[in-house]
Amino acid sequence: MIIPARIKRIPSKILSYRSFSVSVILVGMIIGFWAITPEHKFISSPVIDIFLTVSPMITIVTIAMALLLISGEFDLSVGSIYALASAIVAILYTNHGVNPVIAVIIALTLAGVLGGFINGIVVTKLRISSLIATLATMWIYRGATLLITEEGREIPYYPGKMFPTFEKFFCGKILGGLPVQFLWLIVIAILLWILLEHTKFGNWIFATGSNKESARMMGINTDRVKIICFILVGFLAAFAGIIQTTRIHIAAPWTAQTMNLEAIAGAVVGGTLLTGGVGSILGAVLGAFSLRVLSLGLVMMGLSPYVYMVATGVLLILAVAFNELVRRWMSHR
Amino acid sequence: MVSALVEMKNIHKWFGSVHALKGVDFYVNPSEIVGLVGDNGAGKSTLIKILTGVIPADKGEIYFNGKKISFSSPREARDNGIETIYQEQALADDLSVTRNMFLGKEIQKSIGPIKLLDHKKMKKESERILSELGLKIPSMDQEVRFCSGGEREGIAIARAMYFKAKLVILDEPTRALGVAAVRRVLSLVKELKSRGIASVFISHNLHHVYSIADRIVVLVRGEKVEDIPKKETSIRELTKLIIRR
């Protein structure tokens, strides 16, 4: 009989999932907030609607960041790329009347692909650690954003007036109210999951982050792996920025200044290791969700946004400690 | 006489003013086990690094299968069938046994135009080769970090075998291993021989080398001081050679 044996293995299988601890944390928080918010309002359709509307952008950036962290690098410039991409689409469309589809393609290429490519080249070819390299490009890309927006002025962006379908493509509603950006999140998460777990490139990402020398010995071009991961992160940060700008009808040059750290925090809460070689897409999604749920829950309780900062820090420490505990328990089994 | 699989002639290497290798001749015959011994700094690793393309020689020639070669990277050496197993560098700790076995040479299946990893087949193949070699690793999905030192060495050797290496270079494969694990590794090296794969066994431990090598090469301060079939020497003689100078 195959089934009983399989069932027997379930407990250890569940524990061995990288995203086990973050699942517990997320479910725990949801139940907790449900229990303590007045009239259990935490689980009500307006709150769920807010969550589905605002969480996809940061979550998309978080899963891309997780991929890069697994390869052993990280990217502090994601928030700048996010702002730069939204500034480019708004300037091209609003100030120069460029067709929005073309504006989006240009923004994705310049801010996303080129921005990520530069990060990758600086890290791998100039051999500058990604902390310093992307700290530098964080300022460069943000500076560029402020320069092209004329001292950081906000630029209106309302393509929906003339191109309603175009706007819906990024942030409309489908299937009776599901925000399109949430669908984008699901699609991107599935694609990245397939890439990471089911292609040889994914295997190379893990190996590059886990042991660069042994990956090289096995003939893997670890520099190329890292550059491609940087490009993916840049591209997805730009894409998330464009969704946000399309949704709020404005490009804000100063936006997303702490997005880099939030994305890293989300990935780490989801079980990704900063040292590389370990992590999962599902974990990163749940990690990003945890931070969003925490912030929404505290708002629902009428607490100040500063409490959110404190709570995020506490959550980060607890989540990492919990992850470590599960890992250790697994290894002593 | 059989023609050598690998032949290195008159190899010289300087590191600044240090003459690390002073005209060393070194060869390995097909399916031969060569023990390469010597004290720290004798030039064992340097010689191997030159052979496998990690660093270039300053003077000298290398022949592989009768053809003059000079590998410019470990990858090139590997593509030509020379596999080097360094203890720390051999495997990626965070990856499963299967993922390590097939790293860089993954088996794929096509779904339409898309190529995805064939996890099932890779797992089956890993299980097959490891059990053939008598290695009992509980699960192929287990991360390599949870494997013992002997098991890790075994996985790396199994990988070399599976991908049909012609020459396997083992750098201190028995260091930091327990008695049982050492025995297992030594028997795996013999298994390499029985499959027609040559190997170079580098070690500080003369007893380990002596127990399996067909021929033993002794380096002392960058010079080859002995190159002798095992039958014609003894551990005592070898020890004298290594420490006297």
Coordinates of N, CA and C in Angstrom, one line a residue, chain B residues 4-218:
Chain B
A4 N 50.7 6.4 -21.6 CA 50.2 7.1 -20.4 C 48.9 7.8 -20.8
L5 N 48.0 7.9 -19.8 CA 46.7 8.7 -20.0 C 47.1 10.2 -19.8
V6 N 47.9 10.4 -18.8 CA 48.4 11.8 -18.6 C 49.9 11.8 -18.4
E7 N 50.5 12.7 -19.1 CA 51.9 12.8 -18.9 C 52.3 14.3 -18.7
M8 N 53.0 14.6 -17.6 CA 53.5 16.0 -17.4 C 55.0 15.9 -17.4
K9 N 55.6 16.8 -18.3 CA 57.0 16.7 -18.5 C 57.7 18.0 -18.0
N10 N 58.7 17.8 -17.2 CA 59.6 18.9 -16.8 C 58.8 20.2 -16.4
I11 N 57.9 20.0 -15.4 CA 57.0 21.1 -15.0 C 57.8 22.0 -14.0
H12 N 57.8 23.3 -14.3 CA 58.4 24.3 -13.4 C 57.3 25.3 -13.0
K13 N 57.4 25.7 -11.7 CA 56.5 26.8 -11.3 C 57.2 27.6 -10.2
W14 N 57.2 28.9 -10.5 CA 57.7 29.9 -9.5 C 56.5 30.7 -8.9
F15 N 56.6 30.9 -7.6 CA 55.7 31.9 -7.0 C 56.6 33.0 -6.5
G16 N 56.7 34.0 -7.2 CA 57.7 35.1 -6.8 C 59.1 34.5 -6.9
S17 N 59.8 34.5 -5.9 CA 61.2 34.0 -5.9 C 61.2 32.5 -5.4
V18 N 60.1 32.0 -5.1 CA 60.0 30.6 -4.6 C 59.9 29.7 -5.8
H19 N 60.8 28.7 -5.9 CA 60.7 27.8 -7.0 C 59.9 26.6 -6.5
A20 N 58.6 26.6 -6.7 CA 57.7 25.6 -6.1 C 57.8 24.3 -6.7
L21 N 57.9 24.2 -8.1 CA 58.1 22.9 -8.7 C 59.4 23.0 -9.6
K22 N 60.3 22.0 -9.4 CA 61.6 22.1 -10.0 C 61.7 21.0 -11.1
G23 N 61.0 21.1 -12.2 CA 61.2 20.2 -13.2 C 60.6 18.8 -12.9
V24 N 59.3 18.8 -12.5 CA 58.7 17.5 -12.1 C 58.2 16.7 -13.4
D25 N 58.5 15.5 -13.4 CA 57.8 14.6 -14.4 C 56.8 13.7 -13.7
F26 N 55.6 13.7 -14.3 CA 54.6 12.9 -13.6 C 53.6 12.3 -14.6
Y27 N 53.3 11.0 -14.5 CA 52.4 10.4 -15.4 C 51.4 9.5 -14.7
V28 N 50.3 9.3 -15.3 CA 49.3 8.3 -14.8 C 48.9 7.4 -16.0
N29 N 48.9 6.1 -15.8 CA 48.5 5.2 -16.8 C 47.0 4.9 -16.7
P30 N 46.3 4.5 -17.8 CA 44.9 4.2 -17.7 C 44.6 3.2 -16.5
S31 N 43.5 3.5 -15.8 CA 43.0 2.7 -14.7 C 44.1 2.4 -13.6
E32 N 45.0 3.3 -13.5 CA 46.1 3.1 -12.5 C 45.7 4.0 -11.3
I33 N 46.1 3.6 -10.1 CA 45.9 4.4 -8.9 C 47.3 4.9 -8.5
V34 N 47.5 6.2 -8.6 CA 48.8 6.8 -8.2 C 48.6 7.5 -6.9
G35 N 49.5 7.2 -6.0 CA 49.5 7.9 -4.7 C 50.5 9.1 -4.8
L36 N 50.0 10.3 -4.5 CA 50.9 11.4 -4.5 C 51.1 11.9 -3.1
V37 N 52.3 11.7 -2.6 CA 52.6 12.1 -1.2 C 53.7 13.1 -1.0
G38 N 53.8 13.6 0.1 CA 54.8 14.6 0.4 C 54.3 15.5 1.5
D39 N 55.3 16.2 2.1 CA 54.9 17.1 3.3 C 54.2 18.3 2.8
N40 N 53.7 19.1 3.7 CA 53.1 20.4 3.4 C 54.1 21.2 2.6
G41 N 53.6 21.8 1.5 CA 54.5 22.7 0.7 C 55.4 22.0 -0.2
A42 N 55.2 20.7 -0.3 CA 56.1 19.9 -1.2 C 55.8 20.1 -2.7
G43 N 54.6 20.6 -3.0 CA 54.2 21.0 -4.3 C 53.1 20.0 -4.9
K44 N 52.5 19.2 -4.0 CA 51.4 18.3 -4.5 C 50.3 19.1 -5.1
S45 N 49.7 20.0 -4.4 CA 48.6 20.7 -4.9 C 48.9 21.6 -6.1
T46 N 50.1 22.2 -6.1 CA 50.5 23.0 -7.2 C 50.5 22.2 -8.5
L47 N 51.1 21.0 -8.4 CA 51.2 20.1 -9.5 C 49.8 19.8 -10.1
I48 N 48.9 19.5 -9.1 CA 47.5 19.1 -9.5 C 46.8 20.3 -10.1
K49 N 47.0 21.5 -9.5 CA 46.3 22.7 -10.0 C 46.8 23.0 -11.4
I50 N 48.0 22.7 -11.7 CA 48.5 22.9 -13.1 C 47.9 21.9 -14.1
L51 N 47.8 20.7 -13.6 CA 47.2 19.7 -14.5 C 45.7 20.0 -14.8
T52 N 45.0 20.5 -13.8 CA 43.5 20.7 -14.0 C 43.2 22.1 -14.4
G53 N 44.2 22.9 -14.8 CA 43.9 24.2 -15.4 C 43.6 25.3 -14.4
V54 N 43.8 25.1 -13.1 CA 43.5 26.2 -12.1 C 44.6 27.2 -12.2
I55 N 45.9 26.8 -12.4 CA 47.0 27.8 -12.6 C 47.8 27.3 -13.7
P56 N 48.5 28.1 -14.5 CA 49.4 27.7 -15.5 C 50.8 27.3 -15.0
A57 N 51.5 26.4 -15.8 CA 52.9 26.1 -15.5 C 53.7 27.2 -16.1
D58 N 54.9 27.5 -15.5 CA 55.8 28.4 -16.1 C 56.7 27.8 -17.1
K59 N 56.9 26.5 -17.0 CA 57.6 25.8 -18.0 C 57.2 24.3 -18.0
G60 N 57.2 23.6 -19.1 CA 56.9 22.2 -19.1 C 55.7 21.9 -20.0
E61 N 55.5 20.6 -20.3 CA 54.5 20.2 -21.2 C 53.6 19.2 -20.6
I62 N 52.3 19.2 -21.0 CA 51.3 18.2 -20.5 C 50.7 17.5 -21.7
Y63 N 50.6 16.2 -21.6 CA 50.0 15.4 -22.6 C 48.8 14.7 -22.0
F64 N 47.7 14.7 -22.7 CA 46.5 13.9 -22.2 C 46.0 13.0 -23.4
N65 N 46.0 11.7 -23.2 CA 45.7 10.8 -24.3 C 46.6 11.0 -25.5
G66 N 47.9 11.3 -25.2 CA 48.9 11.5 -26.2 C 48.9 12.8 -26.9
K67 N 47.8 13.7 -26.6 CA 47.8 15.0 -27.2 C 48.3 16.0 -26.3
K68 N 49.0 17.0 -26.8 CA 49.5 18.1 -26.0 C 48.4 19.0 -25.6
I69 N 48.2 19.3 -24.3 CA 47.1 20.1 -23.9 C 47.6 21.2 -22.9
S70 N 46.8 22.2 -22.7 CA 47.0 23.1 -21.5 C 45.6 23.6 -21.2
F71 N 45.0 23.1 -20.2 CA 43.7 23.5 -19.8 C 43.7 24.9 -19.2
S72 N 42.8 25.8 -19.6 CA 42.8 27.1 -19.0 C 41.8 27.3 -17.9
S73 N 41.0 26.3 -17.7 CA 40.1 26.4 -16.6 C 39.7 25.0 -16.1
P74 N 39.3 24.8 -14.9 CA 38.9 23.5 -14.4 C 37.8 22.9 -15.2
R75 N 36.9 23.8 -15.8 CA 35.8 23.4 -16.5 C 36.3 22.6 -17.8
E76 N 37.4 23.2 -18.4 CA 37.9 22.6 -19.6 C 38.4 21.2 -19.3
A77 N 39.1 21.1 -18.1 CA 39.7 19.8 -17.7 C 38.5 18.8 -17.5
R78 N 37.5 19.3 -16.9 CA 36.3 18.5 -16.6 C 35.7 18.0 -17.9
D79 N 35.5 18.9 -18.8 CA 34.9 18.5 -20.1 C 35.8 17.4 -20.8
N80 N 37.1 17.4 -20.5 CA 37.9 16.4 -21.1 C 38.0 15.1 -20.3
G81 N 37.3 15.1 -19.2 CA 37.2 13.8 -18.4 C 38.2 13.8 -17.2
I82 N 38.7 14.9 -16.8 CA 39.5 15.0 -15.6 C 38.7 15.6 -14.5
E83 N 38.3 14.8 -13.5 CA 37.5 15.3 -12.4 C 38.3 15.5 -11.2
T84 N 38.2 16.7 -10.6 CA 39.0 16.9 -9.3 C 38.0 16.9 -8.2
I85 N 38.3 16.2 -7.1 CA 37.4 16.3 -5.9 C 38.1 16.9 -4.8
Y86 N 37.8 18.1 -4.5 CA 38.3 18.8 -3.3 C 37.3 18.6 -2.2
Q87 N 37.8 18.3 -1.0 CA 36.8 18.0 0.1 C 35.8 19.1 0.3
E88 N 36.2 20.3 0.5 CA 35.3 21.4 0.9 C 34.5 21.8 -0.4
Q89 N 35.1 21.7 -1.5 CA 34.5 22.4 -2.7 C 33.6 21.5 -3.5
A90 N 33.7 20.2 -3.2 CA 33.0 19.2 -4.1 C 31.5 19.4 -4.2
L91 N 30.8 19.7 -3.1 CA 29.4 19.7 -3.1 C 28.8 21.0 -2.6
A92 N 27.6 21.3 -3.0 CA 26.9 22.5 -2.4 C 26.0 22.0 -1.3
D93 N 26.3 22.4 -0.1 CA 25.6 21.9 1.1 C 24.1 22.1 1.1
D94 N 23.6 23.2 0.6 CA 22.2 23.4 0.7 C 21.4 22.7 -0.3
L95 N 22.0 22.0 -1.3 CA 21.3 21.3 -2.3 C 21.1 19.8 -1.9
S96 N 20.1 19.2 -2.5 CA 19.8 17.8 -2.2 C 20.9 17.0 -2.9
V97 N 20.9 15.7 -2.5 CA 21.9 14.8 -3.0 C 21.7 14.7 -4.6
T98 N 20.4 14.6 -5.0 CA 20.2 14.5 -6.4 C 20.6 15.8 -7.2
R99 N 20.3 16.9 -6.6 CA 20.7 18.2 -7.3 C 22.2 18.3 -7.4
N100 N 22.9 17.8 -6.4 CA 24.3 17.9 -6.5 C 24.9 16.9 -7.5
M101 N 24.3 15.7 -7.5 CA 24.8 14.7 -8.4 C 24.7 15.2 -9.9
F102 N 23.7 15.9 -10.2 CA 23.5 16.3 -11.6 C 23.8 17.8 -11.8
L103 N 24.4 18.4 -10.9 CA 24.7 19.8 -11.0 C 25.6 20.1 -12.3
G104 N 25.0 21.0 -13.1 CA 25.7 21.3 -14.4 C 25.5 20.3 -15.5
K105 N 24.9 19.2 -15.2 CA 24.6 18.2 -16.2 C 23.2 17.6 -16.0
E106 N 22.3 18.5 -15.7 CA 20.9 18.1 -15.3 C 20.2 17.3 -16.5
I107 N 19.4 16.4 -16.1 CA 18.6 15.7 -17.0 C 17.3 16.5 -17.2
Q108 N 16.9 16.7 -18.4 CA 15.6 17.5 -18.6 C 14.6 16.7 -19.4
K109 N 13.4 17.1 -19.3 CA 12.3 16.6 -20.1 C 11.6 17.7 -20.8
S110 N 11.2 17.5 -22.0 CA 10.5 18.5 -22.7 C 9.0 18.5 -22.6
I111 N 8.5 19.7 -22.3 CA 7.0 19.8 -22.3 C 6.7 20.9 -23.3
G112 N 6.4 20.4 -24.5 CA 6.3 21.4 -25.6 C 7.7 22.0 -25.9
P113 N 7.7 23.3 -26.0 CA 9.0 23.9 -26.2 C 9.8 24.2 -24.9
I114 N 9.2 23.9 -23.8 CA 9.8 24.2 -22.5 C 10.6 23.0 -22.0
K115 N 11.8 23.2 -21.5 CA 12.5 22.1 -20.9 C 12.6 22.2 -19.4
L116 N 12.0 21.2 -18.7 CA 12.0 21.2 -17.3 C 12.9 20.1 -16.7
L117 N 13.3 20.2 -15.5 CA 14.1 19.2 -14.9 C 13.3 17.9 -14.7
D118 N 14.0 16.8 -15.0 CA 13.3 15.5 -14.8 C 13.7 15.0 -13.5
H119 N 13.0 15.5 -12.4 CA 13.4 15.2 -11.1 C 13.3 13.7 -10.8
K120 N 12.3 13.0 -11.4 CA 12.1 11.6 -11.1 C 13.3 10.8 -11.7
K121 N 13.6 11.1 -12.9 CA 14.7 10.3 -13.5 C 16.0 10.6 -12.8
M122 N 16.3 11.8 -12.4 CA 17.6 12.1 -11.8 C 17.6 11.4 -10.4
K123 N 16.5 11.4 -9.7 CA 16.4 10.8 -8.4 C 16.7 9.3 -8.6
K124 N 16.1 8.7 -9.6 CA 16.2 7.2 -9.8 C 17.7 6.9 -10.1
E125 N 18.3 7.7 -11.0 CA 19.6 7.5 -11.4 C 20.6 7.6 -10.2
S126 N 20.3 8.7 -9.4 CA 21.2 8.9 -8.2 C 21.1 7.7 -7.3
E127 N 19.8 7.2 -7.0 CA 19.6 6.1 -6.2 C 20.4 4.9 -6.7
R128 N 20.3 4.7 -8.0 CA 20.9 3.5 -8.6 C 22.4 3.5 -8.4
I129 N 23.0 4.6 -8.8 CA 24.5 4.6 -8.8 C 25.0 4.5 -7.3
L130 N 24.3 5.2 -6.4 CA 24.8 5.2 -5.0 C 24.6 3.8 -4.4
S131 N 23.5 3.2 -4.7 CA 23.3 1.8 -4.1 C 24.2 0.8 -4.8
E132 N 24.5 1.0 -6.0 CA 25.5 0.2 -6.7 C 26.9 0.3 -6.0
L133 N 27.2 1.4 -5.5 CA 28.4 1.7 -4.8 C 28.4 1.3 -3.3
G134 N 27.2 0.9 -2.9 CA 27.0 0.5 -1.5 C 26.9 1.6 -0.5
L135 N 26.5 2.8 -1.1 CA 26.3 3.9 -0.2 C 24.8 4.0 0.2
K136 N 24.6 4.0 1.5 CA 23.2 4.0 2.0 C 22.8 5.4 2.5
I137 N 22.3 6.2 1.6 CA 21.9 7.5 2.0 C 20.4 7.5 2.1
P138 N 19.8 7.9 3.3 CA 18.4 7.7 3.5 C 17.5 8.2 2.4
S139 N 17.8 9.5 2.0 CA 16.9 10.0 1.0 C 17.7 10.9 0.0
M140 N 17.3 10.8 -1.3 CA 18.0 11.5 -2.3 C 17.6 13.0 -2.2
D141 N 16.5 13.3 -1.5 CA 16.1 14.7 -1.4 C 16.7 15.4 -0.2
Q142 N 17.5 14.6 0.6 CA 18.2 15.1 1.7 C 19.2 16.1 1.3
E143 N 19.3 17.2 2.1 CA 20.4 18.2 1.8 C 21.7 17.5 2.1
V144 N 22.7 17.9 1.3 CA 24.0 17.3 1.5 C 24.6 17.6 2.8
R145 N 24.2 18.8 3.4 CA 24.8 19.2 4.7 C 24.5 18.1 5.8
F146 N 23.5 17.3 5.6 CA 23.2 16.3 6.6 C 23.9 15.0 6.3
C147 N 24.7 15.0 5.3 CA 25.4 13.7 5.0 C 26.8 13.8 5.7
S148 N 27.3 12.6 6.0 CA 28.6 12.5 6.7 C 29.7 12.7 5.7
G149 N 30.9 12.9 6.3 CA 32.0 13.2 5.4 C 32.3 12.1 4.4
G150 N 32.1 10.8 4.8 CA 32.3 9.7 3.9 C 31.3 9.7 2.8
E151 N 30.0 10.0 3.2 CA 29.0 10.0 2.3 C 29.2 11.1 1.2
R152 N 29.6 12.2 1.7 CA 29.9 13.3 0.8 C 31.0 13.0 -0.3
E153 N 32.0 12.4 0.2 CA 33.1 11.9 -0.6 C 32.6 10.9 -1.6
G154 N 31.7 10.0 -1.1 CA 31.1 9.0 -2.0 C 30.2 9.6 -3.1
I155 N 29.4 10.6 -2.7 CA 28.6 11.3 -3.7 C 29.4 11.9 -4.8
A156 N 30.5 12.5 -4.4 CA 31.4 13.2 -5.4 C 32.0 12.1 -6.3
I157 N 32.5 11.0 -5.7 CA 33.1 10.0 -6.5 C 32.0 9.3 -7.5
A158 N 30.8 9.1 -6.9 CA 29.8 8.5 -7.7 C 29.5 9.4 -8.9
R159 N 29.5 10.7 -8.7 CA 29.2 11.7 -9.8 C 30.3 11.5 -10.9
A160 N 31.5 11.4 -10.4 CA 32.6 11.3 -11.4 C 32.4 10.0 -12.2
M161 N 32.0 8.9 -11.6 CA 31.8 7.7 -12.2 C 30.7 7.8 -13.2
Y162 N 29.6 8.4 -12.7 CA 28.3 8.4 -13.5 C 28.6 9.2 -14.8
F163 N 29.4 10.2 -14.7 CA 29.6 11.0 -15.9 C 30.9 10.6 -16.7
K164 N 31.3 9.4 -16.4 CA 32.4 8.7 -17.1 C 33.7 9.5 -17.2
A165 N 34.2 9.9 -16.0 CA 35.5 10.6 -16.0 C 36.6 9.6 -16.4
K166 N 37.7 10.1 -17.0 CA 38.8 9.2 -17.3 C 39.8 9.2 -16.2
L167 N 39.9 10.3 -15.5 CA 40.9 10.5 -14.4 C 40.2 11.2 -13.3
V168 N 40.3 10.7 -12.1 CA 39.7 11.3 -10.9 C 40.8 11.7 -10.0
I169 N 40.9 13.0 -9.6 CA 41.9 13.4 -8.7 C 41.3 13.7 -7.3
L170 N 41.8 13.0 -6.3 CA 41.2 13.1 -5.0 C 42.2 13.8 -4.1
D171 N 41.8 15.0 -3.6 CA 42.6 15.8 -2.8 C 42.3 15.5 -1.3
E172 N 43.2 14.8 -0.7 CA 43.0 14.5 0.8 C 41.6 13.9 1.0
P173 N 41.2 12.9 0.3 CA 39.8 12.4 0.5 C 39.5 11.8 1.8
T174 N 40.6 11.4 2.6 CA 40.3 10.7 3.8 C 40.5 11.6 5.0
R175 N 40.9 12.9 4.8 CA 41.1 13.8 5.9 C 39.8 14.0 6.7
A176 N 40.0 14.0 8.0 CA 38.8 14.2 8.9 C 37.7 13.2 8.8
L177 N 38.1 12.0 8.4 CA 37.1 10.9 8.3 C 37.4 9.8 9.4
G178 N 36.3 9.2 9.9 CA 36.5 8.1 10.8 C 36.9 6.8 10.1
V179 N 37.3 5.9 10.9 CA 37.9 4.6 10.4 C 37.0 4.0 9.3
A180 N 35.7 3.8 9.7 CA 34.8 3.1 8.8 C 34.6 3.9 7.5
A181 N 34.6 5.2 7.6 CA 34.4 6.1 6.4 C 35.6 6.0 5.5
V182 N 36.8 6.0 6.1 CA 38.0 5.9 5.4 C 38.0 4.6 4.5
R183 N 37.6 3.5 5.2 CA 37.6 2.2 4.5 C 36.6 2.3 3.3
R184 N 35.5 2.9 3.5 CA 34.5 3.1 2.5 C 35.1 3.9 1.3
V185 N 35.7 5.0 1.6 CA 36.3 5.8 0.5 C 37.4 5.0 -0.2
L186 N 38.2 4.3 0.5 CA 39.3 3.5 -0.2 C 38.7 2.5 -1.1
S187 N 37.6 1.9 -0.7 CA 37.0 0.8 -1.5 C 36.3 1.5 -2.7
L188 N 35.9 2.7 -2.6 CA 35.3 3.4 -3.8 C 36.4 3.7 -4.8
V189 N 37.6 4.1 -4.3 CA 38.7 4.3 -5.2 C 39.1 3.1 -6.0
K190 N 39.0 1.9 -5.3 CA 39.3 0.6 -5.9 C 38.2 0.4 -7.0
E191 N 37.0 0.8 -6.6 CA 35.9 0.6 -7.6 C 36.1 1.4 -8.8
L192 N 36.7 2.6 -8.7 CA 37.0 3.4 -9.8 C 37.9 2.6 -10.7
K193 N 39.0 2.0 -10.1 CA 39.9 1.3 -10.9 C 39.3 0.1 -11.7
S194 N 38.4 -0.6 -11.0 CA 37.8 -1.7 -11.6 C 36.9 -1.3 -12.8
R195 N 36.5 0.0 -12.8 CA 35.7 0.5 -13.9 C 36.6 1.1 -15.0
G196 N 37.9 1.0 -14.8 CA 38.8 1.5 -15.8 C 39.1 3.0 -15.7
I197 N 38.8 3.6 -14.5 CA 39.0 5.0 -14.3 C 40.3 5.1 -13.5
A198 N 41.2 5.9 -14.0 CA 42.5 6.2 -13.3 C 42.3 7.2 -12.2
S199 N 43.1 7.1 -11.2 CA 43.0 8.2 -10.1 C 44.3 8.6 -9.5
V200 N 44.3 9.8 -9.1 CA 45.5 10.3 -8.3 C 45.0 10.5 -6.9
F201 N 45.6 9.9 -5.9 CA 45.2 9.9 -4.6 C 46.2 10.8 -3.8
I202 N 45.8 12.0 -3.4 CA 46.8 12.8 -2.7 C 46.5 12.7 -1.2
S203 N 47.5 12.5 -0.4 CA 47.2 12.4 1.0 C 48.5 12.6 1.9
H204 N 48.2 13.0 3.1 CA 49.3 13.0 4.1 C 49.5 11.7 4.7
N205 N 48.4 10.9 4.7 CA 48.4 9.6 5.4 C 49.0 8.5 4.5
L206 N 50.2 8.1 4.8 CA 50.9 7.1 4.0 C 50.2 5.8 4.0
H207 N 49.6 5.5 5.2 CA 48.9 4.2 5.4 C 47.7 4.1 4.4
H208 N 47.0 5.2 4.3 CA 45.9 5.2 3.4 C 46.3 5.0 1.9
V209 N 47.4 5.8 1.6 CA 47.9 5.7 0.2 C 48.4 4.3 -0.1
Y210 N 49.2 3.8 0.8 CA 49.9 2.6 0.6 C 48.9 1.4 0.4
S211 N 47.8 1.5 1.1 CA 46.9 0.4 1.1 C 46.2 0.2 -0.3
I212 N 46.1 1.3 -1.1 CA 45.4 1.1 -2.4 C 46.2 1.5 -3.6
A213 N 47.3 2.3 -3.5 CA 48.0 2.8 -4.7 C 48.7 1.6 -5.4
D214 N 48.8 1.8 -6.8 CA 49.6 0.9 -7.6 C 51.0 1.4 -7.6
R215 N 51.1 2.7 -7.6 CA 52.4 3.3 -7.7 C 52.4 4.6 -6.8
I216 N 53.6 4.9 -6.3 CA 53.6 6.0 -5.3 C 54.7 7.0 -5.8
V217 N 54.3 8.3 -5.8 CA 55.2 9.4 -6.2 C 55.4 10.3 -5.0
V218 N 56.7 10.5 -4.7 CA 57.0 11.3 -3.5 C 57.6 12.7 -4.0

